[in-house]
Amino acid sequence: MLYNIKEPILITGPAGFIGSNLLRKCVDEKLNVSVFLRKSSNTWRIEDILDKVQVHNVDLSNTKEVQDKILRIKPRTIFHLAAYGAYEFQDKINIIKNVILDGTMNLISACSITGFDIFVNTGSNSEYGFKKFPMKETDLLTPNSYYAVFKAATSMFCQYESISKKLPIVTIRPFHVYGPYEEKTRFIPTLISSLLIHNQCPRLVAPETARDMVYIDDAIEATFLTAMDH
């Protein structure tokens, strides 16, 4: 085993791009993993490994449901990636709030009852909004969507809970992750498809726009190291 991460491990949002790659890494490392999945989740990214983990159908906005499952699992390491609203078609503000903010509040509340070693909350680079200069962690948050608003609120909530209650909670904000199992409509898959399949140059944004990209394996490595440091 390459990583000294306290078990059992809980992953929320395992059907998503980053969550699925994180789950695969945990399975490869033969770690004791439970996952929270919505009943409506599309599990195409992880269908082949679900039999290797403990699957719990949970609505994070349901306080009692979350508490009951946490009391049963008693996770020591929590990788919280569940989200809604990152894509344009996910535009229902109530669902965005329920999943991102209410879900996180319920999860931290439940985990605080059983105790834990580390809670890694996954924020978003969109919390910073659009800047005319390279972003720093200390920059003012200026969210540019409802998704970003509730991600920022969640980051602040996690920070407050960590400081006021001395809980081991940390937030990471991945910047434009790319790699296997990514949605085909995102930048890198669109670029590859345009050049290799359609043999045409894709339409790009103005050259003044710059973005940092990080490969999914590096993002997962950083997430694991974050969990180990606490």
CSV table of C-alpha atoms in Angstrom, one decimal:
chain,number,residue,atom,x,y,z
A,1,MET,CA,0.0,0.0,0.0
A,2,LEU,CA,1.5,3.3,-1.1
A,3,TYR,CA,-0.7,5.6,1.1
A,4,ASN,CA,-1.3,5.6,4.8
A,5,ILE,CA,-4.9,6.7,4.9
A,6,LYS,CA,-7.2,5.9,7.8
A,7,GLU,CA,-10.0,3.5,7.0
A,8,PRO,CA,-12.9,3.1,6.5
A,9,ILE,CA,-13.0,5.6,3.7
A,10,LEU,CA,-16.2,7.3,2.5
A,11,ILE,CA,-16.5,8.9,-1.0
A,12,THR,CA,-19.4,11.1,-1.9
A,13,GLY,CA,-19.9,11.8,-5.6
A,14,PRO,CA,-18.1,8.7,-6.8
A,15,ALA,CA,-20.0,8.7,-10.2
A,16,GLY,CA,-18.5,12.0,-11.2
A,17,PHE,CA,-15.3,12.6,-13.2
A,18,ILE,CA,-12.9,13.2,-10.3
A,19,GLY,CA,-14.8,11.0,-7.8
A,20,SER,CA,-14.7,8.0,-10.2
A,21,ASN,CA,-11.0,8.3,-10.6
A,22,LEU,CA,-10.5,8.7,-6.9
A,23,LEU,CA,-12.6,5.6,-6.3
A,24,ARG,CA,-10.6,3.6,-8.8
A,25,LYS,CA,-7.4,4.6,-7.0
A,26,CYS,CA,-8.8,3.4,-3.7
A,27,VAL,CA,-9.9,0.1,-5.2
A,28,ASP,CA,-6.4,-0.3,-6.8
A,29,GLU,CA,-4.9,0.3,-3.3
A,30,LYS,CA,-7.4,-2.3,-1.9
A,31,LEU,CA,-8.7,0.2,0.7
A,32,ASN,CA,-11.9,-0.3,2.6
A,33,VAL,CA,-14.3,2.1,0.8
A,34,SER,CA,-17.9,3.0,1.1
A,35,VAL,CA,-19.7,5.3,-1.4
A,36,PHE,CA,-22.8,7.5,-1.2
A,37,LEU,CA,-24.7,7.4,-4.5
A,38,ARG,CA,-28.0,9.0,-5.4
A,39,LYS,CA,-30.5,6.5,-6.8
A,40,SER,CA,-30.6,8.6,-10.0
A,41,SER,CA,-26.8,8.6,-10.5
A,42,ASN,CA,-25.4,7.6,-13.9
A,43,THR,CA,-22.7,5.0,-12.9
A,44,TRP,CA,-21.1,4.4,-16.3
A,45,ARG,CA,-17.7,5.4,-15.0
A,46,ILE,CA,-17.6,3.0,-12.1
A,47,GLU,CA,-20.0,0.2,-13.1
A,48,ASP,CA,-17.2,-2.3,-13.3
A,49,ILE,CA,-15.9,-1.7,-9.8
A,50,LEU,CA,-19.1,-1.2,-7.7
A,51,ASP,CA,-18.9,-4.8,-6.6
A,52,LYS,CA,-15.6,-4.1,-4.9
A,53,VAL,CA,-17.0,-1.3,-2.6
A,54,GLN,CA,-19.9,-0.8,-0.2
A,55,VAL,CA,-22.6,1.1,-2.0
A,56,HIS,CA,-25.2,3.2,-0.1
A,57,ASN,CA,-28.0,5.0,-1.9
A,58,VAL,CA,-28.1,8.3,0.0
A,59,ASP,CA,-29.7,11.7,-0.5
A,60,LEU,CA,-27.3,14.0,1.2
A,61,SER,CA,-30.0,16.6,1.8
A,62,ASN,CA,-31.9,14.1,3.9
A,63,THR,CA,-30.5,14.7,7.4
A,64,LYS,CA,-31.7,11.4,9.0
A,65,GLU,CA,-30.7,9.3,6.1
A,66,VAL,CA,-27.1,10.7,6.2
A,67,GLN,CA,-26.9,10.3,9.9
A,68,ASP,CA,-28.1,6.7,9.9
A,69,LYS,CA,-25.5,5.7,7.2
A,70,ILE,CA,-22.6,7.5,8.9
A,71,LEU,CA,-23.4,5.8,12.2
A,72,ARG,CA,-23.2,2.5,10.5
A,73,ILE,CA,-20.1,3.1,8.4
A,74,LYS,CA,-18.1,5.3,10.9
A,75,PRO,CA,-15.7,6.6,8.3
A,76,ARG,CA,-12.3,7.9,9.4
A,77,THR,CA,-11.4,9.5,6.0
A,78,ILE,CA,-14.1,11.4,4.0
A,79,PHE,CA,-13.6,12.5,0.4
A,80,HIS,CA,-16.5,14.8,-0.3
A,81,LEU,CA,-17.0,15.3,-4.0
A,82,ALA,CA,-20.8,15.2,-4.4
A,83,ALA,CA,-22.1,18.2,-6.3
A,84,TYR,CA,-24.7,19.5,-8.7
A,85,GLY,CA,-24.7,22.5,-11.0
A,86,ALA,CA,-21.3,22.3,-12.6
A,87,TYR,CA,-22.9,21.9,-16.1
A,88,GLU,CA,-25.2,24.3,-17.8
A,89,PHE,CA,-28.1,21.8,-17.9
A,90,GLN,CA,-27.9,21.5,-14.1
A,91,ASP,CA,-29.6,24.9,-13.5
A,92,LYS,CA,-32.2,24.2,-10.7
A,93,ILE,CA,-31.0,26.5,-7.9
A,94,ASN,CA,-32.8,24.5,-5.1
A,95,ILE,CA,-31.1,21.3,-6.1
A,96,ILE,CA,-27.8,23.0,-6.3
A,97,LYS,CA,-28.2,24.4,-2.8
A,98,ASN,CA,-29.6,21.1,-1.4
A,99,VAL,CA,-26.7,19.0,-2.8
A,100,ILE,CA,-23.8,21.3,-2.2
A,101,LEU,CA,-24.5,23.3,0.9
A,102,ASP,CA,-27.2,21.4,2.8
A,103,GLY,CA,-25.6,18.1,1.9
A,104,THR,CA,-22.2,19.2,3.2
A,105,MET,CA,-23.8,20.5,6.4
A,106,ASN,CA,-25.6,17.2,7.0
A,107,LEU,CA,-22.5,15.2,6.3
A,108,ILE,CA,-20.2,17.1,8.6
A,109,SER,CA,-22.8,17.1,11.3
A,110,ALA,CA,-23.2,13.3,11.1
A,111,CYS,CA,-19.4,12.7,10.9
A,112,SER,CA,-18.8,14.9,13.9
A,113,ILE,CA,-20.9,12.4,16.0
A,114,THR,CA,-18.8,9.4,15.2
A,115,GLY,CA,-15.5,11.3,14.9
A,116,PHE,CA,-13.1,11.3,11.9
A,117,ASP,CA,-9.4,11.8,11.1
A,118,ILE,CA,-9.8,13.9,8.0
A,119,PHE,CA,-12.6,15.4,5.9
A,120,VAL,CA,-11.5,16.6,2.5
A,121,ASN,CA,-14.1,18.9,1.0
A,122,THR,CA,-13.8,19.5,-2.8
A,123,GLY,CA,-14.3,23.1,-3.7
A,124,SER,CA,-14.1,24.7,-7.2
A,125,ASN,CA,-11.9,27.1,-9.0
A,126,SER,CA,-15.1,28.9,-10.1
A,127,GLU,CA,-15.4,30.2,-6.5
A,128,TYR,CA,-12.8,32.8,-7.5
A,129,GLY,CA,-14.8,34.0,-10.5
A,130,PHE,CA,-13.1,35.6,-13.5
A,131,LYS,CA,-9.8,37.3,-12.7
A,132,LYS,CA,-7.4,39.4,-14.9
A,133,PHE,CA,-4.4,38.0,-13.1
A,134,PRO,CA,-3.2,34.5,-12.0
A,135,MET,CA,-5.3,33.4,-9.0
A,136,LYS,CA,-4.0,32.8,-5.5
A,137,GLU,CA,-5.7,31.1,-2.6
A,138,THR,CA,-5.9,34.4,-0.7
A,139,ASP,CA,-7.8,36.1,-3.5
A,140,LEU,CA,-11.3,37.5,-2.8
A,141,LEU,CA,-14.0,34.9,-3.8
A,142,THR,CA,-16.3,36.4,-6.5
A,143,PRO,CA,-18.5,33.4,-7.6
A,144,ASN,CA,-19.7,33.5,-11.2
A,145,SER,CA,-22.7,31.1,-11.0
A,146,TYR,CA,-25.1,29.6,-8.5
A,147,TYR,CA,-22.9,26.5,-8.4
A,148,ALA,CA,-19.9,28.7,-7.5
A,149,VAL,CA,-21.9,30.6,-4.9
A,150,PHE,CA,-22.9,27.5,-3.0
A,151,LYS,CA,-19.4,26.0,-3.4
A,152,ALA,CA,-18.0,29.2,-1.9
A,153,ALA,CA,-20.5,29.1,0.9
A,154,THR,CA,-19.6,25.5,1.6
A,155,SER,CA,-15.9,26.4,1.7
A,156,MET,CA,-16.6,29.1,4.3
A,157,PHE,CA,-18.8,26.7,6.3
A,158,CYS,CA,-16.1,24.1,6.4
A,159,GLN,CA,-13.5,26.6,7.4
A,160,TYR,CA,-15.7,27.9,10.3
A,161,GLU,CA,-16.5,24.4,11.5
A,162,SER,CA,-12.8,23.5,11.4
A,163,ILE,CA,-11.7,26.5,13.4
A,164,SER,CA,-14.6,26.8,15.8
A,165,LYS,CA,-14.9,23.1,16.6
A,166,LYS,CA,-11.3,22.1,16.0
A,167,LEU,CA,-12.4,19.6,13.4
A,168,PRO,CA,-9.9,18.2,10.8
A,169,ILE,CA,-11.6,19.6,7.7
A,170,VAL,CA,-9.7,20.9,4.7
A,171,THR,CA,-10.9,22.3,1.3
A,172,ILE,CA,-9.1,21.8,-2.0
A,173,ARG,CA,-10.0,23.6,-5.2
A,174,PRO,CA,-9.0,21.7,-8.3
A,175,PHE,CA,-8.3,23.8,-11.4
A,176,HIS,CA,-9.5,22.4,-14.8
A,177,VAL,CA,-8.8,18.8,-14.3
A,178,TYR,CA,-8.7,16.6,-17.4
A,179,GLY,CA,-8.2,12.9,-18.2
A,180,PRO,CA,-10.0,9.6,-18.5
A,181,TYR,CA,-13.7,9.5,-17.9
A,182,GLU,CA,-14.1,13.2,-18.5
A,183,GLU,CA,-17.3,14.5,-20.1
A,184,LYS,CA,-16.9,14.6,-23.8
A,185,THR,CA,-18.2,18.2,-24.0
A,186,ARG,CA,-15.3,19.6,-21.9
A,187,PHE,CA,-12.3,21.3,-23.4
A,188,ILE,CA,-9.7,18.6,-23.9
A,189,PRO,CA,-12.1,15.9,-25.2
A,190,THR,CA,-13.6,18.6,-27.6
A,191,LEU,CA,-10.1,19.5,-28.8
A,192,ILE,CA,-9.1,15.9,-29.5
A,193,SER,CA,-12.4,15.1,-31.2
A,194,SER,CA,-12.2,18.2,-33.4
A,195,LEU,CA,-8.6,17.5,-34.5
A,196,LEU,CA,-8.5,13.7,-34.8
A,197,ILE,CA,-12.1,12.7,-35.6
A,198,HIS,CA,-13.6,15.7,-37.5
A,199,ASN,CA,-10.3,17.0,-38.9
A,200,GLN,CA,-11.1,20.6,-38.1
A,201,CYS,CA,-9.8,23.4,-35.9
A,202,PRO,CA,-12.1,23.9,-32.9
A,203,ARG,CA,-13.5,27.3,-32.0
A,204,LEU,CA,-11.5,28.7,-29.1
A,205,VAL,CA,-11.8,31.6,-26.7
A,206,ALA,CA,-9.9,34.8,-27.0
A,207,PRO,CA,-6.1,34.4,-26.6
A,208,GLU,CA,-6.1,36.6,-23.6
A,209,THR,CA,-7.9,33.9,-21.6
A,210,ALA,CA,-5.5,31.6,-19.8
A,211,ARG,CA,-6.2,28.5,-17.7
A,212,ASP,CA,-4.1,26.1,-15.6
A,213,MET,CA,-4.8,22.5,-16.5
A,214,VAL,CA,-4.0,19.5,-14.2
A,215,TYR,CA,-4.1,15.9,-15.2
A,216,ILE,CA,-6.5,13.7,-13.2
A,217,ASP,CA,-3.7,11.4,-11.8
A,218,ASP,CA,-1.9,14.4,-10.4
A,219,ALA,CA,-5.2,15.7,-8.9
A,220,ILE,CA,-5.9,12.4,-7.2
A,221,GLU,CA,-2.3,12.2,-5.9
A,222,ALA,CA,-2.7,15.7,-4.4
A,223,THR,CA,-6.0,14.6,-2.8
A,224,PHE,CA,-4.5,11.5,-1.3
A,225,LEU,CA,-1.5,13.5,0.1
A,226,THR,CA,-3.9,16.0,1.6
A,227,ALA,CA,-5.6,13.2,3.5
A,228,MET,CA,-2.3,11.8,4.7
A,229,ASP,CA,-1.0,15.2,6.0
A,230,HIS,CA,-3.6,15.3,8.8
